[in-house]
Amino acid sequence: QVQLQESGGGLVQPGGSLRLSCEGSGSPLSAFNIGWYRQAPGKAREAVSCISIRNDFTRYADSVKGRFTVSRDTARNTVYLQMSNLQPEDTAVYFCATTTCYDGMDERYGYRGQGTQVIVSS
């Protein structure tokens, strides 16, 4: 069993940057593909990005390509989402979860964090 805890959200102006962290406990995150998802009020959940178990593959939604970067620090048991050039449409609750990654993104195994709020506003 693994517990996931996100951090790093906050209020940022358009064009700004944030780095989200997804820290695992209970089990090594290296045993899972880890994905980032987001949900804005009144909108469906969106798959944002994922990183594969072997760190040999990453996937990004078209809406964040070139602006977001996902990475993994195995020693810290943490997965990061570096977000740059943030725009108001990026406003959402971001959460990390165990997921498929090589063949598309879909949550698997039921491990998900509580989420961290990102607000992009001037």
mmCIF file of C-alpha atoms in Angstrom:
data_model
loop_
_atom_site.group_PDB
_atom_site.id
_atom_site.type_symbol
_atom_site.label_atom_id
_atom_site.label_comp_id
_atom_site.label_asym_id
_atom_site.label_seq_id
_atom_site.Cartn_x
_atom_site.Cartn_y
_atom_site.Cartn_z
ATOM 1 C CA GLN A 1 0.000 0.000 0.000
ATOM 2 C CA VAL A 2 1.197 3.491 -0.786
ATOM 3 C CA GLN A 3 0.095 6.887 0.472
ATOM 4 C CA LEU A 4 0.500 9.936 -1.750
ATOM 5 C CA GLN A 5 0.756 13.520 -0.535
ATOM 6 C CA GLU A 6 0.856 16.514 -2.843
ATOM 7 C CA SER A 7 2.316 19.906 -2.022
ATOM 8 C CA GLY A 8 3.470 23.031 -3.787
ATOM 9 C CA GLY A 9 0.227 24.542 -4.973
ATOM 10 C CA GLY A 10 -0.698 28.158 -4.490
ATOM 11 C CA LEU A 11 -1.616 31.429 -6.123
ATOM 12 C CA VAL A 12 0.527 32.566 -9.033
ATOM 13 C CA GLN A 13 0.231 35.256 -11.669
ATOM 14 C CA PRO A 14 -0.142 34.371 -15.350
ATOM 15 C CA GLY A 15 3.246 33.524 -16.788
ATOM 16 C CA GLY A 16 4.524 32.338 -13.431
ATOM 17 C CA SER A 17 5.817 28.967 -12.314
ATOM 18 C CA LEU A 18 5.163 26.408 -9.630
ATOM 19 C CA ARG A 19 6.597 23.029 -8.773
ATOM 20 C CA LEU A 20 4.249 20.422 -7.388
ATOM 21 C CA SER A 21 5.528 17.486 -5.368
ATOM 22 C CA CYS A 22 3.964 14.085 -4.862
ATOM 23 C CA GLU A 23 5.637 12.347 -1.950
ATOM 24 C CA GLY A 24 5.052 8.676 -1.368
ATOM 25 C CA SER A 25 5.076 6.721 1.873
ATOM 26 C CA GLY A 26 4.439 3.127 2.742
ATOM 27 C CA SER A 27 5.877 1.798 -0.493
ATOM 28 C CA PRO A 28 8.396 3.006 -3.049
ATOM 29 C CA LEU A 29 6.874 5.082 -5.837
ATOM 30 C CA SER A 30 9.398 3.462 -8.137
ATOM 31 C CA ALA A 31 7.057 0.468 -8.232
ATOM 32 C CA PHE A 32 4.400 2.496 -10.032
ATOM 33 C CA ASN A 33 3.718 4.677 -12.997
ATOM 34 C CA ILE A 34 2.726 7.988 -11.406
ATOM 35 C CA GLY A 35 0.398 10.470 -13.021
ATOM 36 C CA TRP A 36 -0.746 14.001 -12.416
ATOM 37 C CA TYR A 37 -4.390 14.838 -12.937
ATOM 38 C CA ARG A 38 -6.341 18.020 -12.435
ATOM 39 C CA GLN A 39 -9.921 19.024 -11.971
ATOM 40 C CA ALA A 40 -11.309 22.501 -12.274
ATOM 41 C CA PRO A 41 -14.707 23.487 -10.840
ATOM 42 C CA GLY A 42 -17.491 22.281 -13.076
ATOM 43 C CA LYS A 43 -15.134 20.458 -15.396
ATOM 44 C CA ALA A 44 -14.196 16.839 -15.914
ATOM 45 C CA ARG A 45 -10.961 15.432 -14.546
ATOM 46 C CA GLU A 46 -8.087 15.906 -16.976
ATOM 47 C CA ALA A 47 -5.009 13.732 -17.264
ATOM 48 C CA VAL A 48 -2.055 16.100 -17.274
ATOM 49 C CA SER A 49 1.146 14.065 -17.288
ATOM 50 C CA CYS A 50 2.697 10.786 -16.222
ATOM 51 C CA ILE A 51 6.074 9.176 -15.755
ATOM 52 C CA SER A 52 6.687 5.489 -16.220
ATOM 53 C CA ILE A 53 8.007 2.997 -13.687
ATOM 54 C CA ARG A 54 11.401 2.815 -15.372
ATOM 55 C CA ASN A 55 11.520 6.584 -15.965
ATOM 56 C CA ASP A 56 11.904 5.841 -19.655
ATOM 57 C CA PHE A 57 8.644 7.386 -20.795
ATOM 58 C CA THR A 58 6.655 10.509 -20.074
ATOM 59 C CA ARG A 59 3.338 11.697 -21.415
ATOM 60 C CA TYR A 60 1.758 15.133 -21.498
ATOM 61 C CA ALA A 61 -1.635 16.494 -22.351
ATOM 62 C CA ASP A 62 -1.570 18.722 -25.425
ATOM 63 C CA SER A 63 -2.682 21.627 -23.258
ATOM 64 C CA VAL A 64 0.530 21.519 -21.184
ATOM 65 C CA LYS A 65 3.163 20.307 -23.647
ATOM 66 C CA GLY A 66 6.211 22.526 -23.631
ATOM 67 C CA ARG A 67 5.188 24.148 -20.335
ATOM 68 C CA PHE A 68 5.078 21.287 -17.817
ATOM 69 C CA THR A 69 7.785 18.756 -16.989
ATOM 70 C CA VAL A 70 7.335 15.612 -14.915
ATOM 71 C CA SER A 71 10.255 13.999 -13.102
ATOM 72 C CA ARG A 72 11.000 11.475 -10.402
ATOM 73 C CA ASP A 73 13.484 11.490 -7.515
ATOM 74 C CA THR A 74 13.706 7.889 -6.390
ATOM 75 C CA ALA A 75 15.886 8.695 -3.381
ATOM 76 C CA ARG A 76 13.251 11.111 -2.077
ATOM 77 C CA ASN A 77 10.379 8.855 -3.142
ATOM 78 C CA THR A 78 8.866 11.868 -4.837
ATOM 79 C CA VAL A 79 7.481 12.761 -8.252
ATOM 80 C CA TYR A 80 7.477 16.382 -9.358
ATOM 81 C CA LEU A 81 5.501 18.435 -11.816
ATOM 82 C CA GLN A 82 7.339 21.590 -12.838
ATOM 83 C CA MET A 83 4.847 24.030 -14.307
ATOM 84 C CA SER A 84 5.894 27.150 -16.159
ATOM 85 C CA ASN A 85 4.123 29.875 -18.140
ATOM 86 C CA LEU A 86 1.003 29.154 -16.129
ATOM 87 C CA GLN A 87 -2.275 30.479 -17.485
ATOM 88 C CA PRO A 88 -5.679 31.037 -15.887
ATOM 89 C CA GLU A 89 -6.972 27.887 -17.586
ATOM 90 C CA ASP A 90 -4.451 25.886 -15.541
ATOM 91 C CA THR A 91 -6.393 26.739 -12.383
ATOM 92 C CA ALA A 92 -7.510 23.480 -10.803
ATOM 93 C CA VAL A 93 -6.937 21.023 -8.008
ATOM 94 C CA TYR A 94 -3.970 18.890 -8.988
ATOM 95 C CA PHE A 95 -3.550 15.429 -7.610
ATOM 96 C CA CYS A 96 -1.179 12.568 -8.185
ATOM 97 C CA ALA A 97 -2.179 8.960 -8.547
ATOM 98 C CA THR A 98 -0.931 5.579 -9.582
ATOM 99 C CA THR A 99 -1.768 5.218 -13.228
ATOM 100 C CA THR A 100 -1.178 3.651 -16.584
ATOM 101 C CA CYS A 101 1.241 5.642 -18.693
ATOM 102 C CA TYR A 102 2.700 3.790 -21.693
ATOM 103 C CA ASP A 103 -0.691 3.218 -23.340
ATOM 104 C CA GLY A 104 -2.520 6.326 -22.216
ATOM 105 C CA MET A 105 -3.435 7.550 -18.762
ATOM 106 C CA ASP A 106 -5.977 5.897 -16.525
ATOM 107 C CA GLU A 107 -5.841 5.596 -12.764
ATOM 108 C CA ARG A 108 -4.903 2.154 -11.489
ATOM 109 C CA TYR A 109 -4.771 0.470 -8.063
ATOM 110 C CA GLY A 110 -6.737 3.215 -6.353
ATOM 111 C CA TYR A 111 -3.883 5.198 -4.850
ATOM 112 C CA ARG A 112 -4.488 8.926 -5.064
ATOM 113 C CA GLY A 113 -3.457 11.955 -3.040
ATOM 114 C CA GLN A 114 -5.786 14.575 -1.617
ATOM 115 C CA GLY A 115 -4.757 17.206 -4.112
ATOM 116 C CA THR A 116 -3.229 20.658 -4.042
ATOM 117 C CA GLN A 117 -4.933 23.818 -5.309
ATOM 118 C CA VAL A 118 -3.347 25.859 -8.066
ATOM 119 C CA ILE A 119 -4.829 29.271 -8.822
ATOM 120 C CA VAL A 120 -3.514 31.336 -11.697
ATOM 121 C CA SER A 121 -4.794 34.870 -11.496
ATOM 122 C CA SER A 122 -3.626 38.443 -11.711
#
